[in-house]
CSV table of C-alpha atoms in Angstrom, one decimal:
chain,number,residue,atom,x,y,z
A,1415,UNK,CA,15.1,-53.3,6.8
A,1416,UNK,CA,18.5,-52.3,7.1
A,1417,UNK,CA,21.3,-54.6,7.1
A,1418,UNK,CA,25.2,-53.7,7.8
A,1419,UNK,CA,25.9,-55.4,4.8
A,1420,UNK,CA,23.7,-52.1,2.7
A,1421,UNK,CA,26.6,-49.6,4.0
A,1422,UNK,CA,29.2,-50.1,2.4
A,1423,UNK,CA,28.5,-51.9,-0.2
A,1424,UNK,CA,25.5,-48.9,-1.1
A,1425,UNK,CA,27.5,-45.8,-0.5
A,1426,UNK,CA,30.7,-47.1,-2.6
A,1427,UNK,CA,28.4,-47.9,-5.0
A,1428,UNK,CA,26.3,-44.3,-5.1
A,1429,UNK,CA,29.4,-42.8,-4.9
A,1430,UNK,CA,31.0,-44.3,-8.1
A,1431,UNK,CA,28.8,-42.8,-10.4
A,1432,UNK,CA,30.1,-41.8,-13.5
A,1433,UNK,CA,28.1,-42.3,-16.9
A,1434,UNK,CA,28.8,-44.2,-19.1
A,1435,UNK,CA,29.4,-44.1,-23.2
A,1436,UNK,CA,31.4,-46.6,-24.4
A,1437,UNK,CA,29.3,-50.0,-24.2
A,1438,UNK,CA,30.8,-53.6,-24.7
A,1439,UNK,CA,28.5,-55.0,-27.7
A,1440,UNK,CA,26.8,-57.8,-25.2
A,1441,UNK,CA,22.7,-57.7,-24.2
A,1442,UNK,CA,21.1,-56.9,-20.9
A,1443,UNK,CA,19.7,-59.9,-20.4
A,1444,UNK,CA,15.5,-59.4,-20.5
A,1445,UNK,CA,15.6,-60.8,-16.0
A,1446,UNK,CA,18.2,-58.0,-15.3
A,1447,UNK,CA,15.9,-55.9,-17.3
A,1448,UNK,CA,12.8,-56.4,-14.7
A,1449,UNK,CA,15.0,-56.6,-12.0
A,1450,UNK,CA,16.2,-52.8,-13.1
A,1451,UNK,CA,12.7,-51.5,-13.5
A,1452,UNK,CA,11.2,-52.9,-10.9
A,1453,UNK,CA,13.8,-51.5,-9.3
A,1454,UNK,CA,12.3,-48.6,-10.8
A,1455,UNK,CA,8.4,-49.0,-9.6
A,1456,UNK,CA,9.8,-48.9,-5.6
A,1457,UNK,CA,10.4,-45.9,-5.8
A,1458,UNK,CA,8.1,-43.1,-4.1
A,1459,UNK,CA,5.8,-41.9,-6.0
A,1460,UNK,CA,3.6,-38.5,-5.4
A,1461,UNK,CA,0.0,-40.0,-3.8
A,1462,UNK,CA,0.7,-43.2,-6.1
A,1463,UNK,CA,0.0,-42.0,-8.8
A,1464,UNK,CA,2.9,-43.5,-10.3
A,1465,UNK,CA,2.6,-40.7,-13.4
A,1466,UNK,CA,5.6,-42.1,-15.9
A,1467,UNK,CA,5.8,-44.5,-18.6
A,1468,UNK,CA,8.8,-45.9,-20.3
A,1469,UNK,CA,9.9,-46.2,-23.4
A,1470,UNK,CA,12.1,-49.2,-24.6
A,1471,UNK,CA,13.6,-48.7,-27.7
A,1472,UNK,CA,14.7,-52.1,-29.7
A,1473,UNK,CA,13.2,-50.1,-33.2
A,1474,UNK,CA,17.5,-49.7,-34.6
A,1475,UNK,CA,15.9,-46.8,-37.2
A,1476,UNK,CA,14.1,-45.1,-34.4
A,1477,UNK,CA,17.5,-45.0,-32.4
A,1478,UNK,CA,18.9,-43.3,-35.4
A,1479,UNK,CA,15.9,-40.8,-35.4
A,1480,UNK,CA,16.0,-40.0,-31.8
A,1481,UNK,CA,20.0,-40.2,-31.6
A,1482,UNK,CA,20.0,-37.4,-34.7
A,1483,UNK,CA,18.0,-35.3,-32.1
A,1484,UNK,CA,19.8,-35.6,-29.7
A,1485,UNK,CA,23.4,-34.3,-31.5
A,1486,UNK,CA,24.4,-37.1,-33.4
A,1487,UNK,CA,25.4,-39.3,-30.0
A,1488,UNK,CA,25.6,-42.8,-31.5
A,1489,UNK,CA,25.6,-44.7,-28.8
A,1490,UNK,CA,22.0,-43.8,-28.5
A,1491,UNK,CA,22.4,-46.6,-31.1
A,1492,UNK,CA,24.5,-48.8,-29.9
A,1493,UNK,CA,24.3,-49.2,-26.8
A,1494,UNK,CA,22.7,-51.9,-25.7
A,1495,UNK,CA,18.9,-51.3,-24.1
A,1496,UNK,CA,17.5,-47.0,-25.1
A,1497,UNK,CA,14.6,-46.8,-22.6
A,1498,UNK,CA,13.4,-43.4,-23.0
A,1499,UNK,CA,11.5,-41.9,-19.7
A,1500,UNK,CA,8.2,-39.8,-19.9
A,1501,UNK,CA,5.5,-38.1,-17.5
A,1502,UNK,CA,2.5,-39.4,-18.1
A,1503,UNK,CA,-0.8,-38.2,-17.3
A,1504,UNK,CA,-2.4,-39.8,-19.3
A,1505,UNK,CA,-2.4,-43.3,-18.2
A,1506,UNK,CA,-4.6,-41.7,-15.5
A,1507,UNK,CA,-6.5,-40.0,-17.2
A,1508,UNK,CA,-7.6,-43.3,-18.6
A,1509,UNK,CA,-8.0,-45.6,-16.0
A,1510,UNK,CA,-10.0,-43.2,-13.9
A,1511,UNK,CA,-12.7,-43.5,-16.7
A,1512,UNK,CA,-12.5,-39.4,-17.2
A,1513,UNK,CA,-12.5,-36.8,-19.7
A,1514,UNK,CA,-9.3,-35.4,-20.6
A,1515,UNK,CA,-11.4,-31.7,-19.5
A,1516,UNK,CA,-12.5,-33.7,-16.6
A,1517,UNK,CA,-8.7,-32.9,-15.2
A,1518,UNK,CA,-6.3,-30.5,-14.8
A,1519,UNK,CA,-3.5,-31.5,-16.4
A,1520,UNK,CA,-1.5,-28.5,-14.8
A,1521,UNK,CA,2.2,-27.1,-14.0
A,1522,UNK,CA,1.2,-29.1,-10.7
A,1523,UNK,CA,0.7,-31.9,-12.9
A,1524,UNK,CA,3.6,-31.8,-15.2
A,1525,UNK,CA,5.9,-31.3,-11.7
A,1526,UNK,CA,4.6,-34.3,-10.4
A,1527,UNK,CA,4.8,-36.2,-12.9
A,1528,UNK,CA,8.6,-35.1,-14.3
A,1529,UNK,CA,9.6,-35.8,-10.2
A,1530,UNK,CA,8.5,-39.2,-10.6
A,1531,UNK,CA,9.2,-40.1,-13.3
A,1532,UNK,CA,12.8,-38.8,-12.3
A,1533,UNK,CA,13.0,-40.7,-9.1
A,1534,UNK,CA,11.8,-44.1,-11.2
A,1535,UNK,CA,15.2,-43.4,-13.3
A,1536,UNK,CA,17.3,-42.7,-10.6
A,1537,UNK,CA,16.4,-46.0,-9.0
A,1538,UNK,CA,16.8,-47.5,-11.9
A,1539,UNK,CA,20.5,-46.0,-13.0
A,1540,UNK,CA,21.7,-47.4,-9.8
A,1541,UNK,CA,20.1,-51.2,-10.2
A,1542,UNK,CA,21.9,-51.2,-13.1
A,1543,UNK,CA,24.7,-50.2,-11.6
A,1544,UNK,CA,24.8,-52.3,-8.7
A,1545,UNK,CA,23.9,-55.5,-10.7
A,1546,UNK,CA,27.7,-54.3,-12.8
A,1547,UNK,CA,26.0,-52.3,-16.0
A,1548,UNK,CA,26.7,-48.9,-16.6
A,1549,UNK,CA,23.9,-45.7,-17.8
A,1550,UNK,CA,24.4,-42.6,-19.6
A,1551,UNK,CA,21.0,-40.0,-19.4
A,1552,UNK,CA,20.6,-38.2,-22.4
A,1553,UNK,CA,18.7,-35.3,-21.8
A,1554,UNK,CA,19.5,-34.4,-25.2
A,1555,UNK,CA,15.7,-35.9,-26.9
A,1556,UNK,CA,14.2,-32.7,-25.6
A,1557,UNK,CA,16.2,-30.4,-28.2
A,1558,UNK,CA,13.7,-31.1,-30.7
A,1559,UNK,CA,11.5,-32.8,-28.1
A,1560,UNK,CA,8.4,-32.7,-30.5
A,1561,UNK,CA,9.8,-34.9,-33.4
A,1562,UNK,CA,11.0,-37.6,-30.1
A,1563,UNK,CA,7.4,-37.6,-28.9
A,1564,UNK,CA,6.0,-38.2,-32.6
A,1565,UNK,CA,8.5,-41.1,-33.2
A,1566,UNK,CA,7.7,-42.7,-30.1
A,1567,UNK,CA,3.4,-42.2,-31.0
A,1568,UNK,CA,2.9,-40.1,-27.2
A,1569,UNK,CA,-0.3,-39.7,-26.5
A,1570,UNK,CA,-1.7,-35.9,-25.4
A,1571,UNK,CA,-0.7,-35.5,-21.5
A,1572,UNK,CA,2.7,-37.5,-22.2
A,1573,UNK,CA,6.2,-35.9,-22.4
A,1574,UNK,CA,9.6,-37.3,-23.4
A,1575,UNK,CA,12.1,-36.3,-20.7
A,1576,UNK,CA,15.1,-38.4,-20.8
A,1577,UNK,CA,16.4,-40.8,-22.8
A,1578,UNK,CA,19.0,-43.8,-20.5
A,1579,UNK,CA,22.5,-45.1,-22.5
A,1580,UNK,CA,22.6,-49.2,-20.5
A,1581,UNK,CA,24.6,-52.0,-21.2
A,1582,UNK,CA,28.1,-52.9,-19.7
A,1583,UNK,CA,31.0,-50.1,-19.6
A,1584,UNK,CA,34.0,-50.4,-22.4
A,1585,UNK,CA,35.1,-47.3,-20.5
A,1586,UNK,CA,36.3,-46.1,-17.2
A,1587,UNK,CA,36.2,-43.3,-17.7
A,1588,UNK,CA,37.2,-40.8,-14.5
A,1589,UNK,CA,35.0,-38.7,-11.4
A,1590,UNK,CA,33.3,-36.0,-12.5
A,1591,UNK,CA,34.0,-33.6,-9.0
A,1592,UNK,CA,31.3,-31.9,-7.4
A,1593,UNK,CA,30.2,-28.7,-5.9
A,1594,UNK,CA,31.7,-28.4,-2.5
A,1595,UNK,CA,28.3,-29.5,0.5
A,1596,UNK,CA,28.3,-25.7,1.2
A,1597,UNK,CA,27.4,-24.4,-2.1
A,1598,UNK,CA,24.6,-26.9,-2.6
A,1599,UNK,CA,23.1,-26.6,0.9
A,1600,UNK,CA,21.2,-23.8,2.8
A,1601,UNK,CA,20.5,-23.6,6.5
A,1602,UNK,CA,16.8,-22.7,7.2
A,1603,UNK,CA,16.9,-19.9,4.6
A,1604,UNK,CA,18.4,-18.9,1.1
A,1605,UNK,CA,22.0,-18.0,1.5
A,1606,UNK,CA,24.2,-17.3,-1.3
A,1607,UNK,CA,27.2,-16.1,1.1
A,1608,UNK,CA,29.2,-18.9,0.4
A,1609,UNK,CA,28.6,-19.4,-2.8
A,1610,UNK,CA,32.0,-17.1,-4.0
A,1611,UNK,CA,34.8,-18.7,-2.4
A,1612,UNK,CA,33.0,-22.5,-3.1
A,1613,UNK,CA,33.0,-21.7,-6.6
A,1614,UNK,CA,35.9,-21.0,-7.2
A,1615,UNK,CA,37.2,-23.9,-5.0
A,1616,UNK,CA,34.9,-25.9,-8.0
A,1617,UNK,CA,36.3,-23.4,-10.1
A,1618,UNK,CA,39.8,-25.6,-9.7
A,1619,UNK,CA,38.9,-28.9,-9.0
A,1620,UNK,CA,36.7,-28.8,-11.8
A,1621,UNK,CA,40.0,-26.7,-14.1
A,1622,UNK,CA,42.3,-30.3,-12.8
A,1623,UNK,CA,39.5,-32.4,-13.4
A,1624,UNK,CA,39.2,-31.6,-17.3
A,1625,UNK,CA,43.0,-31.1,-17.5
A,1626,UNK,CA,43.1,-34.5,-16.4
A,1627,UNK,CA,41.1,-35.6,-18.6
A,1628,UNK,CA,41.6,-33.9,-22.1
A,1629,UNK,CA,44.9,-34.9,-21.8
A,1630,UNK,CA,45.9,-31.2,-20.9
A,1631,UNK,CA,43.6,-29.7,-24.0
A,1632,UNK,CA,41.0,-28.3,-22.0
A,1633,UNK,CA,41.4,-26.4,-18.2
A,1634,UNK,CA,37.9,-25.2,-17.9
A,1635,UNK,CA,36.9,-24.1,-14.6
A,1636,UNK,CA,33.3,-24.4,-13.8
A,1637,UNK,CA,31.7,-21.1,-14.0
A,1638,UNK,CA,33.7,-20.5,-17.6
A,1639,UNK,CA,31.5,-23.5,-18.5
A,1640,UNK,CA,27.9,-22.8,-17.4
A,1641,UNK,CA,28.4,-18.9,-18.4
A,1642,UNK,CA,29.2,-20.4,-22.2
A,1643,UNK,CA,26.8,-22.7,-21.7
A,1644,UNK,CA,23.2,-20.5,-20.3
A,1645,UNK,CA,24.2,-17.3,-22.5
A,1646,UNK,CA,23.7,-20.2,-25.5
A,1647,UNK,CA,20.2,-20.4,-27.8
A,1648,UNK,CA,18.2,-22.3,-24.6
A,1649,UNK,CA,16.0,-25.4,-26.1
A,1650,UNK,CA,13.1,-24.4,-26.1
A,1651,UNK,CA,10.3,-27.0,-24.5
A,1652,UNK,CA,7.4,-24.7,-23.9
A,1653,UNK,CA,5.1,-24.3,-26.8
A,1654,UNK,CA,5.1,-28.6,-26.7
A,1655,UNK,CA,3.9,-29.1,-23.3
A,1656,UNK,CA,1.6,-26.7,-23.4
A,1657,UNK,CA,0.4,-28.3,-27.1
A,1658,UNK,CA,1.0,-31.6,-25.2
A,1659,UNK,CA,-2.1,-30.2,-23.1
A,1660,UNK,CA,-0.2,-28.7,-20.5
A,1661,UNK,CA,-1.1,-25.5,-19.2
A,1662,UNK,CA,2.1,-24.5,-17.0
A,1663,UNK,CA,0.6,-21.2,-16.9
A,1664,UNK,CA,-2.4,-22.4,-14.2
B,42,UNK,CA,33.2,-50.2,-10.1
B,43,UNK,CA,31.3,-53.3,-10.2
B,44,UNK,CA,30.8,-56.3,-7.1
B,45,UNK,CA,29.2,-59.2,-6.3
B,46,UNK,CA,28.2,-57.9,-3.0
B,47,UNK,CA,26.0,-55.0,-4.5
B,48,UNK,CA,23.4,-56.8,-6.5
B,49,UNK,CA,21.9,-58.4,-4.1
B,50,UNK,CA,22.5,-55.9,-1.7
B,51,UNK,CA,21.5,-52.4,-3.3
B,52,UNK,CA,18.4,-54.7,-5.4
B,53,UNK,CA,16.9,-55.9,-1.8
B,54,UNK,CA,17.2,-52.2,-0.3
B,55,UNK,CA,15.1,-50.6,-3.2
B,56,UNK,CA,13.2,-53.3,-3.2
B,57,UNK,CA,12.3,-52.6,0.6
B,58,UNK,CA,11.0,-49.0,0.2
B,59,UNK,CA,8.7,-47.8,2.3
B,60,UNK,CA,7.3,-44.1,2.8
B,61,UNK,CA,8.3,-44.1,7.4
B,62,UNK,CA,6.2,-41.3,9.1
B,63,UNK,CA,7.3,-42.6,12.5
B,64,UNK,CA,11.0,-42.0,13.5
B,65,UNK,CA,12.3,-42.4,16.8
B,66,UNK,CA,13.6,-39.2,18.9
B,67,UNK,CA,17.4,-40.0,17.8
B,68,UNK,CA,19.5,-37.7,16.0
B,69,UNK,CA,20.5,-38.2,12.7
B,70,UNK,CA,24.3,-37.7,12.8
B,71,UNK,CA,26.1,-34.9,11.1
B,72,UNK,CA,28.4,-37.8,9.8
B,73,UNK,CA,26.3,-39.9,8.3
B,74,UNK,CA,24.1,-36.5,6.4
B,75,UNK,CA,27.3,-36.1,4.9
B,76,UNK,CA,27.9,-38.6,3.6
B,77,UNK,CA,23.6,-38.8,2.1
B,78,UNK,CA,24.3,-34.8,0.9
B,79,UNK,CA,27.2,-36.2,-1.1
B,80,UNK,CA,26.1,-39.2,-2.5
B,81,UNK,CA,23.4,-37.1,-3.5
B,82,UNK,CA,26.3,-34.2,-5.7
B,83,UNK,CA,27.0,-37.4,-7.2
B,84,UNK,CA,23.8,-38.3,-8.9
B,85,UNK,CA,23.9,-37.5,-12.7
B,86,UNK,CA,23.0,-34.2,-13.1
B,87,UNK,CA,21.8,-32.0,-16.8
B,88,UNK,CA,25.8,-30.9,-18.3
B,89,UNK,CA,26.5,-30.8,-15.0
B,90,UNK,CA,25.3,-28.2,-13.8
B,91,UNK,CA,24.1,-29.3,-10.3
B,92,UNK,CA,20.7,-27.0,-10.3
B,93,UNK,CA,19.1,-27.7,-7.4
B,94,UNK,CA,19.3,-26.4,-3.8
B,95,UNK,CA,19.0,-27.9,-0.2
B,96,UNK,CA,17.6,-26.7,2.4
B,97,UNK,CA,17.9,-29.0,6.1
B,98,UNK,CA,15.4,-26.8,8.3
B,99,UNK,CA,16.6,-26.9,11.9
B,100,UNK,CA,14.3,-24.9,13.1
B,101,UNK,CA,10.8,-26.0,15.0
B,102,UNK,CA,9.2,-22.7,14.2
B,103,UNK,CA,9.6,-23.0,11.2
B,104,UNK,CA,9.2,-26.6,11.0
B,105,UNK,CA,5.7,-25.8,12.5
B,106,UNK,CA,5.5,-22.9,9.7
B,107,UNK,CA,5.6,-25.7,6.4
B,108,UNK,CA,3.5,-28.7,8.6
B,109,UNK,CA,0.2,-25.8,8.3
B,110,UNK,CA,1.5,-25.8,4.8
B,111,UNK,CA,2.2,-29.0,3.9
B,112,UNK,CA,-2.0,-30.0,5.9
B,113,UNK,CA,-0.4,-30.7,9.8
B,114,UNK,CA,2.1,-33.3,8.7
B,115,UNK,CA,3.1,-33.8,11.8
B,116,UNK,CA,6.0,-35.6,11.3
B,117,UNK,CA,7.8,-32.2,9.4
B,118,UNK,CA,7.8,-30.7,12.9
B,119,UNK,CA,9.6,-34.1,15.2
B,120,UNK,CA,11.4,-36.6,12.1
B,121,UNK,CA,15.2,-35.0,12.8
B,122,UNK,CA,15.9,-34.3,9.9
B,123,UNK,CA,14.4,-31.9,7.6
B,124,UNK,CA,15.1,-31.5,4.2
B,125,UNK,CA,13.8,-28.7,1.5
B,126,UNK,CA,14.7,-30.6,-2.1
B,127,UNK,CA,14.2,-27.3,-4.6
B,128,UNK,CA,14.5,-25.9,-8.1
B,129,UNK,CA,17.8,-23.4,-8.4
B,130,UNK,CA,18.9,-21.5,-12.1
B,131,UNK,CA,19.5,-19.1,-9.4
B,132,UNK,CA,23.7,-20.3,-8.0
B,133,UNK,CA,24.2,-20.9,-12.0
B,134,UNK,CA,23.2,-17.3,-13.0
B,135,UNK,CA,25.1,-15.9,-10.0
B,136,UNK,CA,28.3,-18.6,-10.4
B,137,UNK,CA,27.8,-17.3,-14.4
B,138,UNK,CA,28.2,-13.4,-13.8
B,139,UNK,CA,25.3,-13.8,-15.6
B,140,UNK,CA,22.2,-10.5,-15.3
B,141,UNK,CA,19.2,-12.6,-15.3
B,142,UNK,CA,18.1,-10.6,-18.2
B,143,UNK,CA,21.8,-12.9,-19.8
B,144,UNK,CA,20.0,-15.9,-19.8
B,145,UNK,CA,17.1,-18.9,-20.0
B,146,UNK,CA,14.8,-19.7,-17.4
B,147,UNK,CA,11.8,-21.0,-19.3
B,148,UNK,CA,10.4,-24.3,-19.3
B,149,UNK,CA,13.6,-26.0,-20.0
B,150,UNK,CA,15.8,-24.9,-17.2
B,151,UNK,CA,12.4,-24.8,-15.3
B,152,UNK,CA,13.0,-29.3,-16.1
B,153,UNK,CA,16.2,-29.3,-15.6
B,154,UNK,CA,16.6,-28.4,-12.5
B,155,UNK,CA,13.3,-30.7,-11.2
B,156,UNK,CA,14.9,-33.5,-12.5
B,157,UNK,CA,18.3,-32.4,-11.4
B,158,UNK,CA,17.0,-32.3,-7.6
B,159,UNK,CA,15.1,-35.4,-7.9
B,160,UNK,CA,17.9,-37.6,-8.9
B,161,UNK,CA,19.8,-35.4,-6.3
B,162,UNK,CA,17.0,-36.7,-3.8
B,163,UNK,CA,16.5,-40.2,-4.5
B,164,UNK,CA,20.1,-41.0,-4.7
B,165,UNK,CA,20.1,-39.0,-1.3
B,166,UNK,CA,17.1,-41.6,0.0
B,167,UNK,CA,19.0,-44.7,-1.0
B,168,UNK,CA,21.5,-43.5,1.0
B,169,UNK,CA,19.9,-42.5,4.0
B,170,UNK,CA,17.7,-46.0,3.3
B,171,UNK,CA,21.3,-47.6,3.3
B,172,UNK,CA,22.1,-46.7,6.6
B,173,UNK,CA,19.1,-48.3,8.4
B,174,UNK,CA,17.4,-44.4,7.9
B,175,UNK,CA,14.0,-43.6,7.1
B,176,UNK,CA,11.9,-41.1,4.5
B,177,UNK,CA,9.5,-39.4,3.4
B,178,UNK,CA,8.9,-37.1,0.1
B,179,UNK,CA,6.5,-34.6,1.1
B,180,UNK,CA,4.9,-33.1,-2.1
B,181,UNK,CA,2.4,-31.2,0.5
B,182,UNK,CA,5.2,-28.1,0.7
B,183,UNK,CA,3.5,-26.8,-2.5
B,184,UNK,CA,0.1,-26.7,-0.9
B,185,UNK,CA,0.8,-23.6,-0.6
B,186,UNK,CA,4.3,-23.3,-2.9
B,187,UNK,CA,4.6,-19.3,-2.2
B,188,UNK,CA,4.2,-18.9,1.9
B,189,UNK,CA,6.6,-22.0,1.9
B,190,UNK,CA,9.7,-20.4,-0.9
B,191,UNK,CA,9.2,-17.0,1.5
B,192,UNK,CA,10.0,-19.3,4.8
B,193,UNK,CA,13.1,-19.9,3.2
B,194,UNK,CA,14.0,-17.1,2.2
B,195,UNK,CA,13.9,-18.8,-1.7
B,196,UNK,CA,15.0,-16.1,-3.7
B,197,UNK,CA,13.9,-15.5,-7.7
B,198,UNK,CA,14.5,-18.2,-10.1
B,199,UNK,CA,14.8,-20.9,-7.3
B,200,UNK,CA,11.6,-23.4,-5.9
B,201,UNK,CA,10.9,-25.5,-3.3
B,202,UNK,CA,9.9,-29.1,-5.0
B,203,UNK,CA,9.4,-31.1,-1.7
B,204,UNK,CA,10.4,-32.5,1.9
B,205,UNK,CA,11.9,-34.9,2.6
B,206,UNK,CA,11.8,-36.3,6.2
B,207,UNK,CA,14.4,-38.9,7.7
B,208,UNK,CA,15.5,-40.1,11.0
B,209,UNK,CA,15.2,-43.8,12.6
B,210,UNK,CA,12.2,-46.0,11.4
B,211,UNK,CA,9.1,-46.2,14.4
B,212,UNK,CA,6.9,-47.9,12.7
B,213,UNK,CA,7.1,-51.3,9.1
B,214,UNK,CA,4.6,-50.4,7.3
B,215,UNK,CA,3.7,-52.3,4.9
B,216,UNK,CA,4.8,-52.5,0.8
B,217,UNK,CA,2.6,-50.7,-1.5
B,218,UNK,CA,2.1,-52.9,-4.0
B,219,UNK,CA,3.2,-50.8,-7.2
B,220,UNK,CA,1.5,-51.7,-11.2
B,221,UNK,CA,1.9,-53.9,-12.8
B,222,UNK,CA,5.3,-53.6,-15.0
B,223,UNK,CA,3.3,-54.1,-18.3
B,224,UNK,CA,1.4,-50.7,-17.7
B,225,UNK,CA,3.9,-48.4,-17.1
B,226,UNK,CA,6.3,-50.7,-19.9
B,227,UNK,CA,6.0,-50.0,-23.6
B,228,UNK,CA,8.9,-50.9,-26.5
B,229,UNK,CA,8.7,-48.3,-29.8
B,230,UNK,CA,5.4,-46.9,-29.5
B,231,UNK,CA,3.2,-45.8,-26.3
B,232,UNK,CA,0.8,-48.7,-26.6
B,233,UNK,CA,-2.5,-48.1,-24.4
B,234,UNK,CA,-3.6,-51.5,-25.1
B,235,UNK,CA,-2.3,-52.9,-21.8
B,236,UNK,CA,-4.0,-50.2,-19.6
B,237,UNK,CA,-7.6,-52.1,-18.9
B,238,UNK,CA,-5.9,-55.6,-17.7
B,239,UNK,CA,-3.4,-54.1,-15.9
B,240,UNK,CA,-5.4,-51.8,-14.3
B,241,UNK,CA,-7.4,-54.1,-13.3
B,242,UNK,CA,-5.1,-56.5,-11.6
B,243,UNK,CA,-4.1,-53.5,-9.7
B,244,UNK,CA,-6.5,-52.8,-8.4
B,245,UNK,CA,-7.2,-56.1,-7.0
B,246,UNK,CA,-3.5,-56.2,-5.9
B,247,UNK,CA,-4.7,-52.8,-4.3
B,248,UNK,CA,-7.7,-53.3,-2.4
B,249,UNK,CA,-6.1,-56.2,-0.5
B,250,UNK,CA,-3.0,-54.6,0.3
B,251,UNK,CA,-6.0,-51.5,1.9
B,252,UNK,CA,-8.0,-54.4,4.0
B,253,UNK,CA,-4.6,-55.2,5.5
B,254,UNK,CA,-3.3,-52.0,6.2
B,255,UNK,CA,-6.3,-50.0,7.5
B,256,UNK,CA,-7.5,-53.9,9.3
B,257,UNK,CA,-9.9,-54.0,7.4
B,258,UNK,CA,-11.8,-50.5,7.0
B,259,UNK,CA,-10.8,-49.8,3.3
B,260,UNK,CA,-10.5,-51.5,-0.4
B,261,UNK,CA,-10.8,-49.4,-3.1
B,262,UNK,CA,-9.5,-49.8,-5.8
B,263,UNK,CA,-6.2,-47.8,-7.8
B,264,UNK,CA,-8.4,-46.5,-9.7
B,265,UNK,CA,-11.1,-45.3,-7.8
B,266,UNK,CA,-8.5,-43.6,-5.3
B,267,UNK,CA,-7.0,-42.1,-8.7
B,268,UNK,CA,-10.4,-41.0,-9.6
B,269,UNK,CA,-11.4,-39.4,-6.2
B,270,UNK,CA,-7.6,-37.6,-6.4
B,271,UNK,CA,-8.7,-35.8,-9.8
B,272,UNK,CA,-11.9,-35.1,-9.8
B,273,UNK,CA,-10.6,-32.9,-6.5
B,274,UNK,CA,-9.2,-29.2,-7.0
B,275,UNK,CA,-5.2,-29.0,-7.6
B,276,UNK,CA,-2.5,-27.3,-6.3
B,277,UNK,CA,-1.9,-24.1,-8.2
B,278,UNK,CA,1.9,-23.5,-8.8
B,279,UNK,CA,1.8,-21.9,-12.7
B,280,UNK,CA,1.8,-18.1,-11.2
B,281,UNK,CA,4.0,-19.0,-8.3
B,282,UNK,CA,6.7,-20.3,-11.1
B,283,UNK,CA,5.9,-17.1,-13.3
B,284,UNK,CA,6.0,-14.7,-10.3
B,285,UNK,CA,9.8,-17.0,-9.5
B,286,UNK,CA,11.3,-15.7,-13.1
B,287,UNK,CA,10.6,-19.7,-14.7
B,288,UNK,CA,9.0,-18.2,-18.0
B,289,UNK,CA,7.0,-21.5,-19.0
B,290,UNK,CA,5.4,-20.8,-22.0
B,291,UNK,CA,8.8,-20.4,-23.0
C-alpha cells in the first residue's frame, strides 16, 4: 500500500489545492473521467452503503438552468465537465426491494448519505488534480434546491448536495490561507479558549491574502467576512428535504 | 500544480484504500499528524467557513467510553491516534461576534458543516495513507450521539459526525469491491433503469469477496446485506441535533 514516492507527491498535491473557476476549452477524456469516478468510489462509505449518486450534466441548456440557480456562475456552463453530487437513499431502497414505509430515511440516513457523497467527491477532486485538472465545488446549486432536483429528475430520497466543475485550469489563483491548526484542533475536550488569538492572527493573514488577490481593493479579515455572511438571509433546504422524504426531526 | 509523478502515485494510492482495524503499537509522530491536519484544512470549504472541528482523543479512559458507545470496537481504544470530526457552527458564531439568535443554524448550516468536515477528513485520510498509515472511519460514535457529545464537552452548534483511527497497519485486508460505475453515474437525469443489472453483477462480486474474506463462511450479496441493514432499528440523531441548536426543519 505504502510507497516512498507517495509521500511528497501526495502531500504536495493536497497542499497546493485551490478552486479553479476558469478552464481551457479542452474536453476531459472519457478515460480520465472514469478514473476520477473509480477513485471516488474507492473512498470509505458507511457500512458500504455507497449512498450517493453523481449526475454528469452534458446538456448545455440544463447547464444554463443550473447556472441560473447558482447565481449565474458562468463556469457552470463553460467548464468541460460538471458533476452534481447527490445524497441517495433511493438506490438502496430499490436494491433492497423495500417499500418506502419499510425503511427509515431520518436525520441519520441523510447524514450518512451526505458524508458518503462528500468523501467520494473529495477523492474525485484529488484524483482530478493529480491528472492536471482543476476543480471547483458549487454549493450554490442549493440556492433553489427544489429547482435543481426537478431539473435533474431526482426521485424521492435523493437530494442534490453540490456541483463540481472539472477541466484544465486557465488560471493560477493564489492559495487562500486557512485557520491556524490550533483553531481547529482540540485535545480530549472542545476548548474555545484559543479562538480569540487564532482568529486575530488569521484575520491578518486573510486580509493580506485578499489585498494581494484584489490588487489592493479589498482587505477584509475572515471574521468580518463571516459576520457579513452569517447575517445574510440563509439558504433554506429544510422544507425540500422533508418533501423529498428525509425526516430530519427523527 | 500538476506534475507527471503525481498521476500514477496518487491514483494508485486512492485505488488501494481499505479500512484498517488492526494497528502496530507505534505512535504517529507529531510532525506527521500535523501534516495530516494541514492537508485536511487545505480541502475545499463552503465560502471558506471551515465549519468543522477535530477532537484528538489522547485520554485512554475517554477512548474506552467512546469505544463503549461505538459497539465495543476495541481499535478505538488501541489505535495510535483517534480523531473525532465534528460539524461546528459555534467557532463561526464566536469569531463573528454574534448571539445565537442573530444567526441561522438550519438544515443548510448543518449540511455545510457536515460536508466541510467530510471533505477535510477525506484529505486527512489520503494524506495519512500517503505517509504509510492506515485509517478507519468510525460512524458508530453516533450510536449514542448525545453521549459522545457530552464526553467531548461539545457546546451547542457542534455535533460529532464520525471518528477516525490512524496508525501503522498491522493487517492487509482484501479490497472490498464497489458498485459498477454505471450504478452511481447518471447523465443529465436520474435514471434507475441500470440498477437491476448493475446490482445483480455487484451482488455476485460482493459474494465472492465475502467468501474469500471469511474463508468460505459468508457469501451474502450486497443487496441482501443492505436489506438486512435497512430493516434494523436505525440510529436516531434528529432529537440531539435539534437540542444542539440545529433546526433541520428550516
